[in-house]
């Protein structure tokens, strides 16, 4: 706090500036036509034939004559390579390939089936039916038994339940990770059997 020349009080408040850094998404697009900043480039024409090292002005002229774009394929400073092509068509084909690759990619999920030592036969059958469905869909299945209270003394019974589950699902599943105790849980992973 301080006073001004005319006697009024001035509050001096520190102002903090927060510096925010944005991480730019790396732009994977190629340099096209006038965006290319090299003096000379190794040129590949529209037919895929190597023309050789030419000045950038000559490469741009050839691309313009062919009514196509000059695209920098390899931005190596010592030996930049440019190609004459239809850039719009190239981008479309690239997006189409990425979309196709994404569609063909299989995402494997881990589904969990929870059991207890005291799970009745009917409930166990229902849960095994769900596990079988998950396995037929190509997903991994995590079978878990939660031990409550004094049930920790009966881990051997838990192993028996796990072995019975793996035997009942043997037609569609194989054990990916054998049953083991982690804390108060016993866990086993099953994966779809190879066809």
PDB file of C-alpha atoms in Angstrom:
ATOM      1  CA  UNK A   1       0.000   0.000   0.000  1.00  0.00           C
ATOM      2  CA  UNK A   2       1.186   3.494  -0.753  1.00  0.00           C
ATOM      3  CA  UNK A   3      -0.149   6.992  -1.338  1.00  0.00           C
ATOM      4  CA  UNK A   4      -0.366   8.965  -4.545  1.00  0.00           C
ATOM      5  CA  UNK A   5       0.626  12.657  -4.869  1.00  0.00           C
ATOM      6  CA  UNK A   6      -2.897  13.811  -4.098  1.00  0.00           C
ATOM      7  CA  UNK A   7      -3.147  11.659  -0.943  1.00  0.00           C
ATOM      8  CA  UNK A   8      -5.211   8.758  -2.292  1.00  0.00           C
ATOM      9  CA  UNK A   9      -4.222   5.266  -1.336  1.00  0.00           C
ATOM     10  CA  UNK A  10      -2.901   2.994  -4.036  1.00  0.00           C
ATOM     11  CA  UNK A  11      -2.963  -0.759  -3.645  1.00  0.00           C
ATOM     12  CA  UNK A  12      -0.055  -2.510  -5.283  1.00  0.00           C
ATOM     13  CA  UNK A  13      -1.145  -5.991  -6.158  1.00  0.00           C
ATOM     14  CA  UNK A  14       1.311  -8.423  -7.658  1.00  0.00           C
ATOM     15  CA  UNK A  15       0.083  -9.854 -10.905  1.00  0.00           C
ATOM     16  CA  UNK A  16       1.167 -13.338 -11.824  1.00  0.00           C
ATOM     17  CA  UNK A  17       1.355 -14.387 -15.413  1.00  0.00           C
ATOM     18  CA  UNK A  18       0.787 -17.999 -16.186  1.00  0.00           C
ATOM     19  CA  UNK A  19       2.737 -19.196 -19.150  1.00  0.00           C
ATOM     20  CA  UNK A  20       0.754 -21.734 -21.108  1.00  0.00           C
ATOM     21  CA  UNK A  21       2.549 -23.865 -23.617  1.00  0.00           C
ATOM     22  CA  UNK A  22       0.582 -25.475 -26.371  1.00  0.00           C
ATOM     23  CA  UNK A  23       2.020 -28.562 -27.896  1.00  0.00           C
ATOM     24  CA  UNK A  24       1.260 -28.338 -31.557  1.00  0.00           C
ATOM     25  CA  UNK A  25       0.090 -31.498 -33.219  1.00  0.00           C
ATOM     26  CA  UNK A  26       2.778 -32.497 -35.630  1.00  0.00           C
ATOM     27  CA  UNK A  27       1.592 -31.734 -39.100  1.00  0.00           C
ATOM     28  CA  UNK A  28       2.287 -34.712 -41.295  1.00  0.00           C
ATOM     29  CA  UNK A  29       1.188 -32.964 -44.467  1.00  0.00           C
ATOM     30  CA  UNK A  30       3.725 -32.583 -47.228  1.00  0.00           C
ATOM     31  CA  UNK A  31       5.003 -29.302 -48.655  1.00  0.00           C
ATOM     32  CA  UNK A  32       3.353 -28.465 -51.956  1.00  0.00           C
ATOM     33  CA  UNK A  33       4.200 -26.071 -54.833  1.00  0.00           C
ATOM     34  CA  UNK A  34       5.293 -22.621 -53.544  1.00  0.00           C
ATOM     35  CA  UNK A  35       5.722 -23.885 -49.958  1.00  0.00           C
ATOM     36  CA  UNK A  36       8.857 -25.780 -51.042  1.00  0.00           C
ATOM     37  CA  UNK A  37      11.887 -23.686 -50.023  1.00  0.00           C
ATOM     38  CA  UNK A  38      14.777 -25.510 -51.699  1.00  0.00           C
ATOM     39  CA  UNK A  39      16.757 -23.999 -54.581  1.00  0.00           C
ATOM     40  CA  UNK A  40      17.287 -27.334 -56.353  1.00  0.00           C
ATOM     41  CA  UNK A  41      15.394 -30.603 -56.064  1.00  0.00           C
ATOM     42  CA  UNK A  42      15.629 -34.117 -57.441  1.00  0.00           C
ATOM     43  CA  UNK A  43      12.506 -34.390 -59.609  1.00  0.00           C
ATOM     44  CA  UNK A  44      10.309 -37.392 -60.368  1.00  0.00           C
ATOM     45  CA  UNK A  45       7.776 -36.684 -63.125  1.00  0.00           C
ATOM     46  CA  UNK A  46       4.105 -37.752 -63.209  1.00  0.00           C
ATOM     47  CA  UNK A  47       5.009 -41.035 -64.938  1.00  0.00           C
ATOM     48  CA  UNK A  48       7.355 -41.982 -62.091  1.00  0.00           C
ATOM     49  CA  UNK A  49      10.516 -41.385 -64.158  1.00  0.00           C
ATOM     50  CA  UNK A  50      13.538 -39.745 -62.508  1.00  0.00           C
ATOM     51  CA  UNK A  51      14.227 -36.440 -64.307  1.00  0.00           C
ATOM     52  CA  UNK A  52      17.283 -35.520 -62.236  1.00  0.00           C
ATOM     53  CA  UNK A  53      18.392 -32.504 -60.213  1.00  0.00           C
ATOM     54  CA  UNK A  54      16.647 -29.350 -61.469  1.00  0.00           C
ATOM     55  CA  UNK A  55      16.104 -25.813 -60.129  1.00  0.00           C
ATOM     56  CA  UNK A  56      12.851 -25.396 -58.190  1.00  0.00           C
ATOM     57  CA  UNK A  57      11.529 -22.966 -60.801  1.00  0.00           C
ATOM     58  CA  UNK A  58      11.929 -25.628 -63.520  1.00  0.00           C
ATOM     59  CA  UNK A  59      10.220 -28.256 -61.330  1.00  0.00           C
ATOM     60  CA  UNK A  60       7.301 -25.894 -60.655  1.00  0.00           C
ATOM     61  CA  UNK A  61       7.032 -25.108 -64.379  1.00  0.00           C
ATOM     62  CA  UNK A  62       6.878 -28.809 -65.282  1.00  0.00           C
ATOM     63  CA  UNK A  63       4.191 -29.423 -62.645  1.00  0.00           C
ATOM     64  CA  UNK A  64       2.170 -26.473 -63.940  1.00  0.00           C
ATOM     65  CA  UNK A  65       2.462 -27.697 -67.545  1.00  0.00           C
ATOM     66  CA  UNK A  66       1.139 -31.101 -66.484  1.00  0.00           C
ATOM     67  CA  UNK A  67      -1.669 -29.333 -64.550  1.00  0.00           C
ATOM     68  CA  UNK A  68      -0.543 -31.142 -61.380  1.00  0.00           C
ATOM     69  CA  UNK A  69       1.156 -30.266 -58.088  1.00  0.00           C
ATOM     70  CA  UNK A  70       4.804 -30.398 -57.105  1.00  0.00           C
ATOM     71  CA  UNK A  71       5.009 -32.334 -53.814  1.00  0.00           C
ATOM     72  CA  UNK A  72       8.096 -32.571 -51.606  1.00  0.00           C
ATOM     73  CA  UNK A  73       8.368 -36.270 -50.769  1.00  0.00           C
ATOM     74  CA  UNK A  74      11.730 -36.332 -49.007  1.00  0.00           C
ATOM     75  CA  UNK A  75      12.697 -33.089 -47.221  1.00  0.00           C
ATOM     76  CA  UNK A  76      16.332 -34.167 -46.802  1.00  0.00           C
ATOM     77  CA  UNK A  77      18.342 -30.886 -46.979  1.00  0.00           C
ATOM     78  CA  UNK A  78      21.194 -32.534 -48.915  1.00  0.00           C
ATOM     79  CA  UNK A  79      19.019 -34.282 -51.461  1.00  0.00           C
ATOM     80  CA  UNK A  80      15.361 -33.100 -51.477  1.00  0.00           C
ATOM     81  CA  UNK A  81      13.078 -35.210 -53.664  1.00  0.00           C
ATOM     82  CA  UNK A  82       9.943 -33.800 -55.301  1.00  0.00           C
ATOM     83  CA  UNK A  83       7.299 -35.547 -57.338  1.00  0.00           C
ATOM     84  CA  UNK A  84       4.776 -34.214 -59.821  1.00  0.00           C
ATOM     85  CA  UNK A  85       1.357 -35.578 -58.798  1.00  0.00           C
ATOM     86  CA  UNK A  86      -2.261 -34.685 -58.088  1.00  0.00           C
ATOM     87  CA  UNK A  87      -1.992 -33.762 -54.397  1.00  0.00           C
ATOM     88  CA  UNK A  88      -5.757 -33.786 -53.760  1.00  0.00           C
ATOM     89  CA  UNK A  89      -6.039 -37.305 -55.143  1.00  0.00           C
ATOM     90  CA  UNK A  90      -2.998 -38.366 -53.098  1.00  0.00           C
ATOM     91  CA  UNK A  91      -4.568 -37.039 -49.866  1.00  0.00           C
ATOM     92  CA  UNK A  92      -7.860 -38.783 -50.666  1.00  0.00           C
ATOM     93  CA  UNK A  93      -6.103 -42.107 -51.313  1.00  0.00           C
ATOM     94  CA  UNK A  94      -4.063 -41.721 -48.100  1.00  0.00           C
ATOM     95  CA  UNK A  95      -7.201 -41.057 -46.019  1.00  0.00           C
ATOM     96  CA  UNK A  96      -8.937 -43.999 -47.664  1.00  0.00           C
ATOM     97  CA  UNK A  97      -6.011 -46.317 -46.824  1.00  0.00           C
ATOM     98  CA  UNK A  98      -5.930 -45.136 -43.197  1.00  0.00           C
ATOM     99  CA  UNK A  99      -9.679 -45.661 -42.866  1.00  0.00           C
ATOM    100  CA  UNK A 100      -9.380 -49.160 -44.341  1.00  0.00           C
ATOM    101  CA  UNK A 101      -6.515 -50.025 -41.989  1.00  0.00           C
ATOM    102  CA  UNK A 102      -8.534 -48.771 -39.025  1.00  0.00           C
ATOM    103  CA  UNK A 103     -11.541 -50.845 -40.088  1.00  0.00           C
ATOM    104  CA  UNK A 104      -9.433 -54.008 -40.411  1.00  0.00           C
ATOM    105  CA  UNK A 105      -7.850 -53.486 -37.015  1.00  0.00           C
ATOM    106  CA  UNK A 106      -9.305 -55.825 -34.383  1.00  0.00           C
ATOM    107  CA  UNK A 107      -9.670 -54.305 -30.926  1.00  0.00           C
ATOM    108  CA  UNK A 108      -9.443 -56.952 -28.216  1.00  0.00           C
ATOM    109  CA  UNK A 109     -11.176 -56.087 -24.986  1.00  0.00           C
ATOM    110  CA  UNK A 110     -10.834 -57.775 -21.616  1.00  0.00           C
ATOM    111  CA  UNK A 111     -14.215 -58.754 -20.200  1.00  0.00           C
ATOM    112  CA  UNK A 112     -14.508 -59.727 -16.545  1.00  0.00           C
ATOM    113  CA  UNK A 113     -16.633 -62.466 -15.032  1.00  0.00           C
ATOM    114  CA  UNK A 114     -16.812 -62.299 -11.240  1.00  0.00           C
ATOM    115  CA  UNK A 115     -17.401 -65.399  -9.134  1.00  0.00           C
ATOM    116  CA  UNK A 116     -17.566 -66.280  -5.443  1.00  0.00           C
ATOM    117  CA  UNK A 117     -16.641 -69.490  -3.718  1.00  0.00           C
ATOM    118  CA  UNK A 118     -20.332 -69.939  -2.972  1.00  0.00           C
ATOM    119  CA  UNK A 119     -21.641 -69.304  -6.513  1.00  0.00           C
ATOM    120  CA  UNK A 120     -24.478 -71.752  -7.159  1.00  0.00           C
ATOM    121  CA  UNK A 121     -24.433 -74.113 -10.143  1.00  0.00           C
ATOM    122  CA  UNK A 122     -27.202 -72.284 -12.048  1.00  0.00           C
ATOM    123  CA  UNK A 123     -25.514 -68.886 -11.579  1.00  0.00           C
ATOM    124  CA  UNK A 124     -22.173 -70.395 -12.559  1.00  0.00           C
ATOM    125  CA  UNK A 125     -23.739 -71.780 -15.744  1.00  0.00           C
ATOM    126  CA  UNK A 126     -25.157 -68.347 -16.586  1.00  0.00           C
ATOM    127  CA  UNK A 127     -21.792 -66.651 -16.022  1.00  0.00           C
ATOM    128  CA  UNK A 128     -19.985 -69.285 -18.075  1.00  0.00           C
ATOM    129  CA  UNK A 129     -22.466 -68.727 -20.904  1.00  0.00           C
ATOM    130  CA  UNK A 130     -21.579 -65.010 -20.861  1.00  0.00           C
ATOM    131  CA  UNK A 131     -17.856 -65.833 -20.773  1.00  0.00           C
ATOM    132  CA  UNK A 132     -18.306 -68.170 -23.755  1.00  0.00           C
ATOM    133  CA  UNK A 133     -20.086 -65.386 -25.671  1.00  0.00           C
ATOM    134  CA  UNK A 134     -17.230 -62.960 -24.920  1.00  0.00           C
ATOM    135  CA  UNK A 135     -14.667 -65.525 -26.079  1.00  0.00           C
ATOM    136  CA  UNK A 136     -16.562 -66.259 -29.301  1.00  0.00           C
ATOM    137  CA  UNK A 137     -16.556 -62.492 -29.993  1.00  0.00           C
ATOM    138  CA  UNK A 138     -12.743 -62.624 -29.826  1.00  0.00           C
ATOM    139  CA  UNK A 139     -12.280 -60.934 -26.437  1.00  0.00           C
ATOM    140  CA  UNK A 140     -10.090 -62.051 -23.558  1.00  0.00           C
ATOM    141  CA  UNK A 141     -11.920 -62.959 -20.350  1.00  0.00           C
ATOM    142  CA  UNK A 142     -10.740 -62.293 -16.815  1.00  0.00           C
ATOM    143  CA  UNK A 143     -12.235 -64.743 -14.318  1.00  0.00           C
ATOM    144  CA  UNK A 144     -12.000 -63.449 -10.760  1.00  0.00           C
ATOM    145  CA  UNK A 145     -13.003 -64.865  -7.394  1.00  0.00           C
ATOM    146  CA  UNK A 146     -13.271 -62.422  -4.505  1.00  0.00           C
ATOM    147  CA  UNK A 147     -12.455 -63.887  -1.102  1.00  0.00           C
ATOM    148  CA  UNK A 148     -14.408 -62.244   1.703  1.00  0.00           C
ATOM    149  CA  UNK A 149     -13.606 -62.468   5.381  1.00  0.00           C
ATOM    150  CA  UNK A 150     -12.415 -65.916   6.400  1.00  0.00           C
ATOM    151  CA  UNK A 151     -12.687 -67.289   2.862  1.00  0.00           C
ATOM    152  CA  UNK A 152      -8.963 -66.513   2.428  1.00  0.00           C
ATOM    153  CA  UNK A 153      -8.317 -69.784   4.255  1.00  0.00           C
ATOM    154  CA  UNK A 154      -9.970 -71.675   1.359  1.00  0.00           C
ATOM    155  CA  UNK A 155      -7.797 -70.618  -1.579  1.00  0.00           C
ATOM    156  CA  UNK A 156      -7.432 -74.281  -2.586  1.00  0.00           C
ATOM    157  CA  UNK A 157     -11.195 -74.361  -3.168  1.00  0.00           C
ATOM    158  CA  UNK A 158     -10.746 -71.269  -5.364  1.00  0.00           C
ATOM    159  CA  UNK A 159      -8.180 -73.117  -7.507  1.00  0.00           C
ATOM    160  CA  UNK A 160     -10.668 -75.975  -7.894  1.00  0.00           C
ATOM    161  CA  UNK A 161     -13.385 -73.544  -9.075  1.00  0.00           C
ATOM    162  CA  UNK A 162     -10.961 -71.948 -11.550  1.00  0.00           C
ATOM    163  CA  UNK A 163      -9.886 -75.340 -12.931  1.00  0.00           C
ATOM    164  CA  UNK A 164     -13.523 -76.374 -13.305  1.00  0.00           C
ATOM    165  CA  UNK A 165     -14.258 -73.120 -15.193  1.00  0.00           C
ATOM    166  CA  UNK A 166     -11.305 -73.624 -17.555  1.00  0.00           C
ATOM    167  CA  UNK A 167     -12.371 -77.258 -18.157  1.00  0.00           C
ATOM    168  CA  UNK A 168     -15.961 -76.223 -18.970  1.00  0.00           C
ATOM    169  CA  UNK A 169     -14.755 -73.518 -21.393  1.00  0.00           C
ATOM    170  CA  UNK A 170     -11.972 -75.674 -22.913  1.00  0.00           C
ATOM    171  CA  UNK A 171     -13.837 -75.948 -26.227  1.00  0.00           C
ATOM    172  CA  UNK A 172     -13.691 -72.183 -26.886  1.00  0.00           C
ATOM    173  CA  UNK A 173     -10.890 -70.976 -24.599  1.00  0.00           C
ATOM    174  CA  UNK A 174      -7.359 -71.628 -23.515  1.00  0.00           C
ATOM    175  CA  UNK A 175      -5.746 -70.393 -20.327  1.00  0.00           C
ATOM    176  CA  UNK A 176      -3.713 -67.264 -21.033  1.00  0.00           C
ATOM    177  CA  UNK A 177      -2.597 -66.731 -17.439  1.00  0.00           C
ATOM    178  CA  UNK A 178      -2.969 -69.448 -14.818  1.00  0.00           C
ATOM    179  CA  UNK A 179      -4.983 -68.731 -11.653  1.00  0.00           C
ATOM    180  CA  UNK A 180      -3.109 -66.840  -8.968  1.00  0.00           C
ATOM    181  CA  UNK A 181      -3.971 -64.963  -5.809  1.00  0.00           C
ATOM    182  CA  UNK A 182      -3.573 -61.177  -5.854  1.00  0.00           C
ATOM    183  CA  UNK A 183      -4.565 -59.627  -2.544  1.00  0.00           C
ATOM    184  CA  UNK A 184      -8.064 -60.883  -1.707  1.00  0.00           C
ATOM    185  CA  UNK A 185      -8.774 -61.941  -5.302  1.00  0.00           C
ATOM    186  CA  UNK A 186      -7.899 -64.950  -7.392  1.00  0.00           C
ATOM    187  CA  UNK A 187      -7.526 -64.086 -11.067  1.00  0.00           C
ATOM    188  CA  UNK A 188      -7.243 -66.162 -14.240  1.00  0.00           C
ATOM    189  CA  UNK A 189      -7.197 -64.938 -17.856  1.00  0.00           C
ATOM    190  CA  UNK A 190      -8.681 -66.898 -20.742  1.00  0.00           C
ATOM    191  CA  UNK A 191      -8.204 -66.184 -24.418  1.00  0.00           C
ATOM    192  CA  UNK A 192     -10.128 -67.464 -27.435  1.00  0.00           C
ATOM    193  CA  UNK A 193      -8.875 -70.781 -28.773  1.00  0.00           C
ATOM    194  CA  UNK A 194      -7.199 -70.513 -32.167  1.00  0.00           C
ATOM    195  CA  UNK A 195      -9.382 -71.945 -34.918  1.00  0.00           C
TER     196      UNK A 195
END
